[in-house]
Short mmCIF file of C-alpha atoms in Angstrom, two decimals:
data_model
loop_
_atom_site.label_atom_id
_atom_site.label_comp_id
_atom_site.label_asym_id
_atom_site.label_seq_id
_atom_site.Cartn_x
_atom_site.Cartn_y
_atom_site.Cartn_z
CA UNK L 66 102.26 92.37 92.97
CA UNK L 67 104.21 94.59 90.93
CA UNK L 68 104.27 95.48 87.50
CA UNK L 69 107.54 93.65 87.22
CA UNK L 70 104.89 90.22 87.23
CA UNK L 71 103.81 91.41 83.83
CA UNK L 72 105.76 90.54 80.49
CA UNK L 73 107.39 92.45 78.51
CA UNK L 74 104.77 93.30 75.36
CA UNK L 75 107.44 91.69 73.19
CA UNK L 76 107.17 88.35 74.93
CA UNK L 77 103.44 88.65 74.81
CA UNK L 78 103.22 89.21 70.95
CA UNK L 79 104.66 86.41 70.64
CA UNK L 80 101.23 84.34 71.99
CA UNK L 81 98.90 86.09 69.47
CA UNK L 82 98.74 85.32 66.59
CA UNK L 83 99.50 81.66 67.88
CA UNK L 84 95.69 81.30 69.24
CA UNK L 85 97.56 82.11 72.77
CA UNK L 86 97.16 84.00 75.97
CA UNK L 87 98.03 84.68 79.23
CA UNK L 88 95.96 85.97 81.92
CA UNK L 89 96.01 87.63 85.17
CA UNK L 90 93.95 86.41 87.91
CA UNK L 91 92.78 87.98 90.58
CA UNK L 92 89.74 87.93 92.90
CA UNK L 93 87.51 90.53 94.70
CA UNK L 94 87.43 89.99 97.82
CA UNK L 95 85.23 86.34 97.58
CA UNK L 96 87.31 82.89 96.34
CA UNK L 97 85.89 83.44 93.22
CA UNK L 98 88.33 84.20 90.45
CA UNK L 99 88.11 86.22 88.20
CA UNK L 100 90.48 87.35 85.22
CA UNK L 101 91.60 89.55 82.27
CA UNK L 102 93.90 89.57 79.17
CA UNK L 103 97.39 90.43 80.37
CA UNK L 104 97.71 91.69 77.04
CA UNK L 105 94.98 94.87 78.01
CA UNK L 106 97.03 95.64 81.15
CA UNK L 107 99.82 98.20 81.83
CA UNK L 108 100.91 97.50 85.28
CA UNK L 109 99.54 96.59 88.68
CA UNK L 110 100.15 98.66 91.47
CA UNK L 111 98.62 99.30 95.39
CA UNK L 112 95.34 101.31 95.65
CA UNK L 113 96.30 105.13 95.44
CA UNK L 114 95.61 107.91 96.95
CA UNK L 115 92.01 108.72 94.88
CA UNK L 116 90.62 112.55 93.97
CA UNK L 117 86.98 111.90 94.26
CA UNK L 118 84.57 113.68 91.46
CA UNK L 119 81.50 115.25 92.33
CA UNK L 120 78.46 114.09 90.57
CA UNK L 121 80.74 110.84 88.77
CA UNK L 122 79.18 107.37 87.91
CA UNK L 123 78.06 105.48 91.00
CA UNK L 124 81.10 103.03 89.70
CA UNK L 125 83.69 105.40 90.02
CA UNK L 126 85.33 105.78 92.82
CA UNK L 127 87.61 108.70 91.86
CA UNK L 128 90.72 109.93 89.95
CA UNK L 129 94.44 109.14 89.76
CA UNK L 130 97.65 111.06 88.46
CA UNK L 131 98.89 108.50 86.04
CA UNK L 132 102.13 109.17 83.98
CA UNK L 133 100.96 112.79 83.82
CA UNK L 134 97.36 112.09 83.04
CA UNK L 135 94.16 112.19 84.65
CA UNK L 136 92.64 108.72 84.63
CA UNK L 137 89.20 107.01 86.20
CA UNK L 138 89.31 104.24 88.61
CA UNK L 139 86.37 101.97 88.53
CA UNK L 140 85.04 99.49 91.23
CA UNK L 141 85.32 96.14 89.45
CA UNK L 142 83.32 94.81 92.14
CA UNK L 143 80.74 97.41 92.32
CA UNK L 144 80.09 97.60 88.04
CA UNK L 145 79.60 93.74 87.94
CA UNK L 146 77.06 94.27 90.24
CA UNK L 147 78.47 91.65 93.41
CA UNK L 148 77.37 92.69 96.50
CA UNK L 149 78.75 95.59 98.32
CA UNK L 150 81.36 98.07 96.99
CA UNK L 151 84.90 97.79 97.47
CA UNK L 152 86.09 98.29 101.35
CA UNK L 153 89.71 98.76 102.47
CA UNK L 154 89.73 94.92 103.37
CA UNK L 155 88.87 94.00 99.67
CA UNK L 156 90.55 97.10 98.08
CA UNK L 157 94.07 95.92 97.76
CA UNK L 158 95.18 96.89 94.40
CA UNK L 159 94.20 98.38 90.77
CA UNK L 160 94.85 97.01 87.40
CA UNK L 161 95.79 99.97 85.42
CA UNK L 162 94.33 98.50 81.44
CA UNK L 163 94.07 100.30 77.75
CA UNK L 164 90.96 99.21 76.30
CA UNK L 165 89.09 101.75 73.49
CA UNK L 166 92.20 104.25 73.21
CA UNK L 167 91.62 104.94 76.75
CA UNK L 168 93.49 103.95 79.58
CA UNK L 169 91.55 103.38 83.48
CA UNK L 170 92.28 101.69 86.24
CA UNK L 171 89.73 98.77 88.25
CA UNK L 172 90.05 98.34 91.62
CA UNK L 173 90.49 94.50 93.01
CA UNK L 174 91.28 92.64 95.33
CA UNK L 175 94.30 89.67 95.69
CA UNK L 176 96.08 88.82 92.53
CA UNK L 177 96.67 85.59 91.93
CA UNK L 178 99.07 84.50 89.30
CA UNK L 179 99.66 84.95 85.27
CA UNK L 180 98.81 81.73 83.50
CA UNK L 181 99.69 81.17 80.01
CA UNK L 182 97.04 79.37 77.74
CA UNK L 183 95.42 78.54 74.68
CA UNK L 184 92.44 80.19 73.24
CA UNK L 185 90.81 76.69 72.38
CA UNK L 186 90.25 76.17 76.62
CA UNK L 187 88.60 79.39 76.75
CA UNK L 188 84.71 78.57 76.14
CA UNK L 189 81.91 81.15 76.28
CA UNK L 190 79.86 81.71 79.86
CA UNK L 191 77.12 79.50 79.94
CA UNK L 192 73.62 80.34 77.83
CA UNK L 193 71.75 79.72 81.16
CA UNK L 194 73.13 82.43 82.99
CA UNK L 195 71.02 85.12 81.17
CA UNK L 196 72.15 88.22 79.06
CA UNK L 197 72.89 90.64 82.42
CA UNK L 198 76.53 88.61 83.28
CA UNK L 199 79.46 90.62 82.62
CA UNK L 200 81.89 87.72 81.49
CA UNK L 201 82.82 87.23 77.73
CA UNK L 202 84.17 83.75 78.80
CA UNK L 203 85.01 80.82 81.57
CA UNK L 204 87.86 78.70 81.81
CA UNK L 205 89.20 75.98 84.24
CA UNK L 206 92.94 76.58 85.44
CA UNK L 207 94.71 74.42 87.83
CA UNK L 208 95.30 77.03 90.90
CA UNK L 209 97.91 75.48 93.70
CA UNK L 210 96.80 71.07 92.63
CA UNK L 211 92.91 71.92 92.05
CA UNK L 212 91.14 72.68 89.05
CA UNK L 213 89.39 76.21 89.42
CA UNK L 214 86.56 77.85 87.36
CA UNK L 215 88.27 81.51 86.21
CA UNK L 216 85.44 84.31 84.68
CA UNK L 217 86.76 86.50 82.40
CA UNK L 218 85.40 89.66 82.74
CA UNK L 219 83.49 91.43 79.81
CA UNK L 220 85.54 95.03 80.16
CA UNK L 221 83.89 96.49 77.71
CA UNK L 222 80.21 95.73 78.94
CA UNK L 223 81.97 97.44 82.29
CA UNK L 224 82.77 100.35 80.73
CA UNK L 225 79.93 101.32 77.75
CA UNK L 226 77.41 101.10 81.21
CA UNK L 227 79.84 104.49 82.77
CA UNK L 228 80.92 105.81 79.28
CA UNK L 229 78.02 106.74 76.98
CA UNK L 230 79.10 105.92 73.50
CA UNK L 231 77.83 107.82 70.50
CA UNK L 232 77.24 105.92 67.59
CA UNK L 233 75.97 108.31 64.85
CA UNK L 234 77.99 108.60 61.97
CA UNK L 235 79.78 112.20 61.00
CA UNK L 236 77.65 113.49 57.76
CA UNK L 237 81.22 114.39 56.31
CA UNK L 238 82.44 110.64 56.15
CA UNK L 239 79.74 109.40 54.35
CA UNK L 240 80.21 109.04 50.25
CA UNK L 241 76.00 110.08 48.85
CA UNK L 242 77.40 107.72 45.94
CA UNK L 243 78.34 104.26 47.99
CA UNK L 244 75.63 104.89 50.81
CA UNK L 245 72.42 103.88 48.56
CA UNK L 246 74.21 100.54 47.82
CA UNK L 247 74.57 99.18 51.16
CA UNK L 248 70.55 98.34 51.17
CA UNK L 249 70.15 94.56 51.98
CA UNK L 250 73.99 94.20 51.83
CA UNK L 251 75.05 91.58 55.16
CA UNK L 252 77.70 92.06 57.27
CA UNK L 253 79.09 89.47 59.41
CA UNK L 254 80.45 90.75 63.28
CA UNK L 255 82.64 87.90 64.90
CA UNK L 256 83.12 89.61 68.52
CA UNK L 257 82.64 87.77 72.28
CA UNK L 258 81.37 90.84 73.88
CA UNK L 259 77.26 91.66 73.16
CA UNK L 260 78.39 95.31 73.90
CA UNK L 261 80.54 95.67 71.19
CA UNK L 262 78.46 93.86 68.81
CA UNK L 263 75.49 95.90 69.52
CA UNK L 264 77.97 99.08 68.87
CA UNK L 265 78.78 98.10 65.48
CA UNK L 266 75.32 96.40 64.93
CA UNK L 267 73.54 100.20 65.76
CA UNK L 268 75.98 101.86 63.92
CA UNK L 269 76.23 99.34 60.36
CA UNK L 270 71.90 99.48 60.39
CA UNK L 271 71.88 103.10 59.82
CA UNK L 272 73.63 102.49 56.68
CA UNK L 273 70.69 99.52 55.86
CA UNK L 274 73.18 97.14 56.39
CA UNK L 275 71.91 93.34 57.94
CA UNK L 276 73.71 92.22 60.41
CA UNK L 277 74.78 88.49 61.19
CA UNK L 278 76.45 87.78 64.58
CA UNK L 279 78.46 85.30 65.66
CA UNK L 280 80.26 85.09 69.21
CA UNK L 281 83.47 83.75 68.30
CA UNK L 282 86.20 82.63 65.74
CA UNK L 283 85.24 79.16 65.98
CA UNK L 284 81.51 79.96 65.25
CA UNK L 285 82.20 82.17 62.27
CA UNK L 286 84.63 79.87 60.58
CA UNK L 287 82.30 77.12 60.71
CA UNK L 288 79.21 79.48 59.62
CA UNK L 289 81.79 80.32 56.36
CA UNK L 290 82.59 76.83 55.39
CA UNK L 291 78.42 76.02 55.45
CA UNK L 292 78.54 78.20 52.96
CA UNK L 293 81.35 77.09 50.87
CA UNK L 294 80.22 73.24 51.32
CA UNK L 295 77.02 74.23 50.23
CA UNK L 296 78.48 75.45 47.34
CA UNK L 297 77.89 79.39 48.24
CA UNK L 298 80.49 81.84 47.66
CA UNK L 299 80.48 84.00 51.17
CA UNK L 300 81.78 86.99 49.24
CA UNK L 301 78.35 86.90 47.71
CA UNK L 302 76.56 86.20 51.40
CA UNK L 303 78.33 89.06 52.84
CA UNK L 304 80.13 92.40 51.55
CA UNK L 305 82.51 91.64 54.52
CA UNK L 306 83.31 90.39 57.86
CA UNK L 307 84.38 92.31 60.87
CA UNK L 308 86.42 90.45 63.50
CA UNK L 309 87.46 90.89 67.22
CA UNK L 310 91.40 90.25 67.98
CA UNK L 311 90.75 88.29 71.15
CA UNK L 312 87.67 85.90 71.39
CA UNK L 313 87.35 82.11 72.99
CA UNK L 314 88.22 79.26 71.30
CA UNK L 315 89.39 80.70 67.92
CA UNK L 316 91.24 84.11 68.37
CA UNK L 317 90.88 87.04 64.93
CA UNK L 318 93.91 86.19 63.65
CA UNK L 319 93.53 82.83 63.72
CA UNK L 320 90.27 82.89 62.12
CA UNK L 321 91.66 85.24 59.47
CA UNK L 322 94.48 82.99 58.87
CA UNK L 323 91.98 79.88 58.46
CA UNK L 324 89.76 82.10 55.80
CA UNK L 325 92.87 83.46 53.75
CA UNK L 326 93.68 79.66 53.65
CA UNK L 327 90.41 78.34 52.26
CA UNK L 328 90.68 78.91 48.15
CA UNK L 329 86.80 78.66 48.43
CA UNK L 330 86.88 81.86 51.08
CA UNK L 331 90.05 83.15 50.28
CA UNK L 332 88.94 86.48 48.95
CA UNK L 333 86.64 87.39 51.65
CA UNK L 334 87.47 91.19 52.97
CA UNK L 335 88.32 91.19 56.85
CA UNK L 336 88.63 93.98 59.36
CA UNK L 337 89.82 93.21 62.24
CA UNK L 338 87.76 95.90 64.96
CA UNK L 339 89.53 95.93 68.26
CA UNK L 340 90.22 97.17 71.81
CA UNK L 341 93.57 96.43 71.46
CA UNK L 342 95.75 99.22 70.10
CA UNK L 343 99.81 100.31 69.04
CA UNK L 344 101.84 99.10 66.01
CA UNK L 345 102.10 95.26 67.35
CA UNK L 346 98.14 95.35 65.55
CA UNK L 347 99.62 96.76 62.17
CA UNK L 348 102.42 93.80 61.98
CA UNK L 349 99.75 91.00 62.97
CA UNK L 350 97.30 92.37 60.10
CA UNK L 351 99.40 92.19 57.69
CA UNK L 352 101.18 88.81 59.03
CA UNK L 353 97.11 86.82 58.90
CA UNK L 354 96.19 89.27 56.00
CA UNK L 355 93.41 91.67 57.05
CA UNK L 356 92.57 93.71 54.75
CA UNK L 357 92.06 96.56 57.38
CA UNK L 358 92.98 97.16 61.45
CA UNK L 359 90.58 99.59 63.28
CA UNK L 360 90.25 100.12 67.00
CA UNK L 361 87.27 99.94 69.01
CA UNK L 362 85.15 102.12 69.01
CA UNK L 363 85.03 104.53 66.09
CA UNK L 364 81.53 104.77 64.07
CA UNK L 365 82.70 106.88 61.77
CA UNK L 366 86.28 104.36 60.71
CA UNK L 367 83.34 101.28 60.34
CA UNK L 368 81.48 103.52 57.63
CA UNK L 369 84.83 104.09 55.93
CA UNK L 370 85.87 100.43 56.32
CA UNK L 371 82.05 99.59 54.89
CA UNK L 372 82.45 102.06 52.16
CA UNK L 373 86.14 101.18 50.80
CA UNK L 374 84.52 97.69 50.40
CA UNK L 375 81.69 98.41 48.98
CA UNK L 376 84.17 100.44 46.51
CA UNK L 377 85.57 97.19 45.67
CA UNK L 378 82.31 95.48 45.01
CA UNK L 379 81.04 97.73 42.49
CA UNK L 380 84.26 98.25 40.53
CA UNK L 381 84.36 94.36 40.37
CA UNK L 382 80.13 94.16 39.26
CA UNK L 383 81.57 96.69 36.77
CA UNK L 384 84.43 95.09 34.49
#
């Protein structure tokens, strides 16, 4: 498969933003398949010729000359822990993705097809399966006249286990006369992967900010309008909500759009905090209405974002 299967990123702007997505499947080397966000990847191409690294994560399996850069290439099968690294009989090709500002590549095996689909059939893995998985989400897809099961793999759980990420917060960036107001402030984090929850989580609590999770758009929305039917104002339950792009059943933007919508909610500030990156992001922020677009993962932008609200909070507790 070349990277003449994938669309143009024109076409596939077009499904965000419309609760939308289309994903490439693929399988490693079992009948299981597997999948990922077309939307995260650059091309596919065949297994190169790899420059091995000395000392590397046991995941890595080397180096590649990409477009004039250096970039890793990871054993999808080997970092979500299935049995038995990648051979030369389940080796056939690597998904070259951007995810964090970085680019890598995963080896896999057979690639299936590109489906297009909508965000509401995507549902979270099941609660049974324990915290260790490395899927954000499940979905059924018809595959040649049967219904398959399709796990979507949790990338970023893949790659915070080879890349240590820092999360301490740059002593320039923070404002001494904002930071001793952020004491029992809440912040809600709308994001399907526990890794990058836990990033923001760990970097928000050194601030004294509480943290309130939820795993999806769908989960948020509905934990916002408990508070509005209650008759709660949720710009008084939390200084502000940070929101993944791409999550099951309700995408960002869609829950943004939903919020801005709601005269009771209306007002709410909204980051959206992705792994997504490039200008499409600035257009669809300012299509929904986010108030501000950072990409994951950048401790010191979430203390900005944080403090520019909390800016706006006491200049309103002040007139």
């Amino acid at each position: 498969m070349s990277s003449s299967v994938l669309s143009s990123v024109d076409q596939r702007t077009k499904l965000v933003g419309e609760n939308r997505l289309e994903l490439l499947m693929f399988q490693l080397g079992t009948r299981h398949i597997f999948a990922m966000n077309v939307f995260k990847i650059k091309e596919v191409i065949n297994v190169p010729k790899l420059n091995i690294m000395p000392g590397s994560h046991h995941n890595l399996k080397g180096v590649m000359n990409y477009r004039g850069s250096s970039i890793p290439i990871i054993d999808l099968r080997q970092a979500i822990k299935m049995r038995g690294a990648a051979t030369q009989a389940t080796a056939k090709n690597v998904i070259i993705t951007e995810y964090n500002r970085s680019v890598q590549g995963f080896i896999i095996g057979e690639v299936k097809n590109i489906v297009n689909t909508s965000w509401g059939t995507i549902q979270p893995p099941p609660s049974g399966i324990g915290k260790s998985n490395y899927l954000t989400a499940i979905t059924q897809v018809n595959v040649e006249g049967k219904q398959e099961l399709v796990e979507i793999i949790d990338v970023e759980k893949v790659l915070a286990e080879i890349i240590d990420y820092d999360t301490s917060i740059s002593e320039e960036v923070l404002d001494k006369e904002i930071v001793n107001h952020f004491l029992g402030k809440k912040v809600l984090i709308v994001d399907d992967s526990s890794t990058a929850r836990k990033q923001i989580k760990d970097t928000l609590e050194q601030l004294g900010i509480s943290i309130i999770e939820r795993k999806n758009g769908a989960e948020a929305l509905a934990l916002l309008k408990q508070w509005a039917d209650q008759g709660k104002n949720p710009t008084d339950e939390i200084l502000l909500m940070f929101t993944d792009a791409e999550m099951p059943e309700m995408d960002g933007y869609r829950l943004t759009s939903e919020v801005r919508n709601d005269p009771r909610m209306s007002n709410l500030f909204i980051a959206l905090n992705t792994s997504l990156s490039g200008s499409f992001n600035d257009a669809m922020v300012e299509k929904v209405g986010c108030d501000r677009f950072i990409s994951k993962f950048q401790p010191d932008m979430l203390v900005d974002v944080a403090q520019q609200r909390m800016r706006e909070y006491l200049s309103s507790q002040n007139r």
